[in-house]
C-alpha positions as a Python dict, from the first residue, in 0.01 Angstrom:
ca = {
    (1, 'M'): (0, 0, 0),
    (2, 'A'): (-364, 129, 150),
    (3, 'Q'): (-418, 542, 168),
    (4, 'L'): (-600, 711, 374),
    (5, 'L'): (-771, 921, 171),
    (6, 'D'): (-1035, 1088, 352),
    (7, 'T'): (-1159, 1086, 754),
    (8, 'Q'): (-1458, 1177, 908),
    (9, 'I'): (-1634, 1066, 1228),
    (10, 'F'): (-1966, 964, 1038),
    (11, 'G'): (-1905, 970, 693),
    (12, 'K'): (-1726, 804, 402),
    (13, 'L'): (-1390, 673, 411),
    (14, 'E'): (-1197, 559, 110),
    (15, 'V'): (-914, 346, 74),
    (16, 'G'): (-664, 275, -176),
    (17, 'L'): (-540, -16, -315),
    (18, 'S'): (-337, -22, -592),
    (19, 'T'): (-585, 100, -861),
    (20, 'S'): (-895, 11, -650),
    (21, 'S'): (-1036, 114, -385),
    (22, 'I'): (-1315, 44, -58),
    (23, 'S'): (-1611, 219, 24),
    (24, 'M'): (-1698, 266, 377),
    (25, 'T'): (-1952, 459, 545),
    (26, 'A'): (-2009, 479, 893),
    (27, 'T'): (-2355, 574, 1018),
    (28, 'S'): (-2406, 838, 1347),
    (29, 'D'): (-2582, 486, 1470),
    (30, 'G'): (-2288, 306, 1491),
    (31, 'K'): (-2315, 124, 1159),
    (32, 'L'): (-2008, 22, 927),
    (33, 'G'): (-2097, -19, 540),
    (34, 'I'): (-1821, -162, 350),
    (35, 'G'): (-1866, -157, -54),
    (36, 'T'): (-2246, 60, 39),
    (37, 'T'): (-2349, 369, 152),
    (38, 'T'): (-2653, 244, 342),
    (39, 'P'): (-2493, 15, 585),
    (40, 'V'): (-2749, -234, 819),
    (41, 'A'): (-2530, -403, 1011),
    (42, 'T'): (-2287, -275, 1299),
    (43, 'Y'): (-1953, -420, 1283),
    (44, 'D'): (-1656, -412, 1536),
    (45, 'I'): (-1374, -465, 1287),
    (46, 'V'): (-1035, -556, 1450),
    (47, 'G'): (-897, -842, 1227),
    (48, 'G'): (-1257, -948, 1134),
    (49, 'E'): (-1624, -909, 1214),
    (50, 'V'): (-1776, -979, 1572),
    (51, 'V'): (-2099, -1126, 1607),
    (52, 'G'): (-2260, -1022, 1908),
    (53, 'I'): (-2426, -1254, 2146),
    (54, 'V'): (-2804, -1180, 2257),
    (55, 'T'): (-2898, -1357, 2586),
    (56, 'G'): (-3262, -1362, 2730),
    (57, 'N'): (-3535, -1603, 2791),
    (58, 'V'): (-3851, -1731, 2580),
    (59, 'N'): (-4175, -1655, 2808),
    (60, 'G'): (-4457, -1521, 2642),
    (61, 'T'): (-4377, -1281, 2316),
    (62, 'T'): (-4031, -1310, 2238),
    (63, 'T'): (-3855, -1128, 1945),
    (64, 'L'): (-3526, -1192, 1806),
    (65, 'N'): (-3422, -871, 1658),
    (66, 'A'): (-3215, -898, 1295),
    (67, 'S'): (-3049, -507, 1369),
    (68, 'S'): (-2900, -644, 1733),
    (69, 'S'): (-2778, -966, 1635),
    (70, 'N'): (-2721, -1309, 1438),
    (71, 'Y'): (-2672, -1554, 1763),
    (72, 'F'): (-2944, -1556, 1985),
    (73, 'K'): (-2847, -1747, 2320),
    (74, 'Y'): (-3181, -1828, 2522),
    (75, 'T'): (-3301, -2039, 2813),
    (76, 'A'): (-3702, -2089, 2815),
    (77, 'T'): (-3877, -2046, 3145),
    (78, 'G'): (-4250, -2027, 3034),
    (79, 'N'): (-4474, -2095, 2740),
    (80, 'G'): (-4367, -1834, 2458),
    (81, 'T'): (-4406, -1772, 2071),
    (82, 'I'): (-4059, -1622, 1912),
    (83, 'S'): (-4070, -1433, 1600),
    (84, 'F'): (-3774, -1208, 1423),
    (85, 'S'): (-3826, -821, 1377),
    (86, 'G'): (-3532, -590, 1194),
    (87, 'I'): (-3448, -827, 921),
    (88, 'V'): (-3399, -568, 592),
    (89, 'T'): (-3458, -602, 259),
    (90, 'D'): (-3208, -724, -55),
    (91, 'R'): (-2988, -868, 215),
    (92, 'A'): (-2958, -1246, 289),
    (93, 'Y'): (-2984, -1300, 707),
    (94, 'F'): (-2876, -1543, 872),
    (95, 'A'): (-2940, -1673, 1238),
    (96, 'T'): (-2863, -1898, 1544),
    (97, 'L'): (-3083, -1974, 1833),
    (98, 'E'): (-2929, -2180, 2083),
    (99, 'L'): (-3225, -2240, 2327),
    (100, 'T'): (-3218, -2415, 2634),
    (101, 'N'): (-3556, -2636, 2756),
    (102, 'G'): (-3748, -2523, 2499),
    (103, 'G'): (-3932, -2900, 2492),
    (104, 'A'): (-4001, -2800, 2906),
    (105, 'Y'): (-4276, -2586, 2788),
    (106, 'T'): (-4494, -2500, 2461),
    (107, 'I'): (-4282, -2285, 2205),
    (108, 'S'): (-4474, -2165, 1942),
    (109, 'W'): (-4309, -1972, 1619),
    (110, 'D'): (-4461, -1710, 1420),
    (111, 'S'): (-4621, -1786, 1074),
    (112, 'S'): (-4348, -1627, 910),
    (113, 'I'): (-4103, -1895, 1042),
    (114, 'K'): (-4136, -2208, 803),
    (115, 'W'): (-3995, -2577, 878),
    (116, 'P'): (-3940, -2866, 664),
    (117, 'G'): (-4230, -3030, 640),
    (118, 'G'): (-4463, -2788, 782),
    (119, 'I'): (-4356, -2933, 1120),
    (120, 'S'): (-4177, -2734, 1387),
    (121, 'P'): (-3927, -2957, 1573),
    (122, 'T'): (-3925, -3115, 1912),
    (123, 'L'): (-3690, -2953, 2147),
    (124, 'V'): (-3514, -3130, 2440),
    (125, 'S'): (-3697, -3041, 2796),
    (126, 'S'): (-3341, -3055, 2978),
    (127, 'G'): (-3083, -2962, 2757),
    (128, 'T'): (-2979, -2720, 2431),
    (129, 'D'): (-3067, -2724, 2125),
    (130, 'I'): (-2954, -2525, 1839),
    (131, 'L'): (-3153, -2406, 1543),
    (132, 'T'): (-3090, -2236, 1241),
    (133, 'F'): (-3277, -1922, 1048),
    (134, 'V'): (-3224, -1785, 706),
    (135, 'S'): (-3453, -1524, 543),
    (136, 'T'): (-3377, -1362, 166),
    (137, 'D'): (-3734, -1185, 133),
    (138, 'A'): (-3694, -921, 453),
    (139, 'G'): (-3863, -1195, 668),
    (140, 'T'): (-4143, -1281, 487),
    (141, 'N'): (-4065, -1607, 517),
    (142, 'I'): (-3783, -1751, 749),
    (143, 'R'): (-3660, -2082, 654),
    (144, 'G'): (-3572, -2267, 1018),
    (145, 'T'): (-3431, -2585, 1032),
    (146, 'L'): (-3309, -2756, 1408),
    (147, 'S'): (-2946, -2812, 1366),
    (148, 'I'): (-2817, -2984, 1690),
    (149, 'A'): (-3049, -3137, 1885),
    (150, 'D'): (-3008, -3193, 2274),
    (151, 'A'): (-2610, -3019, 2192),
    (152, 'R'): (-2387, -3151, 2464),
}
C-alpha cells in the first residue's frame, strides 16, 4: 500500500511501495518528474500521461516547441519553413505532426530534419498527412518520416 511521506506544493514527494520508493519532483513552472529531480515535461496525471495537442498554421517560419507538446495539428495557409525548438539533452523526443494541405504550398524543413534518402516527402494539397519525428541528440538531428500519406 502506498504511503504519502512528504508533500509540498513544489518540491519532492516520496511514495513508498513495499521496500521501494518512487521519487517525484514538481517544479514551479508546472513540470512533474517521476524518477528524476530535473523534469523536462509537463504531465497531467489522472490515470496516465496526457499529451496536449498544439494547433496552428504553417505560413512563414513555424517552430514546433518540444517543451509544449509532442503532437502538433497544423494547417498550411502559405509557404513556410518548419523547425523544432526546446528538445532537451539526455532524452529521446518523439513528435507527430498532423499537417493539412501541406502540398498546396512550398513547405521547407529546417536542416536538422533528416528524411529517408535525404528527400523530404511529397505532401497532399487537399487533405492531411501524418509525419513523425524522433531526436536523441537534443535536436541536432531530427529523423522525420511520412507515416500516413493522405490520411482519411
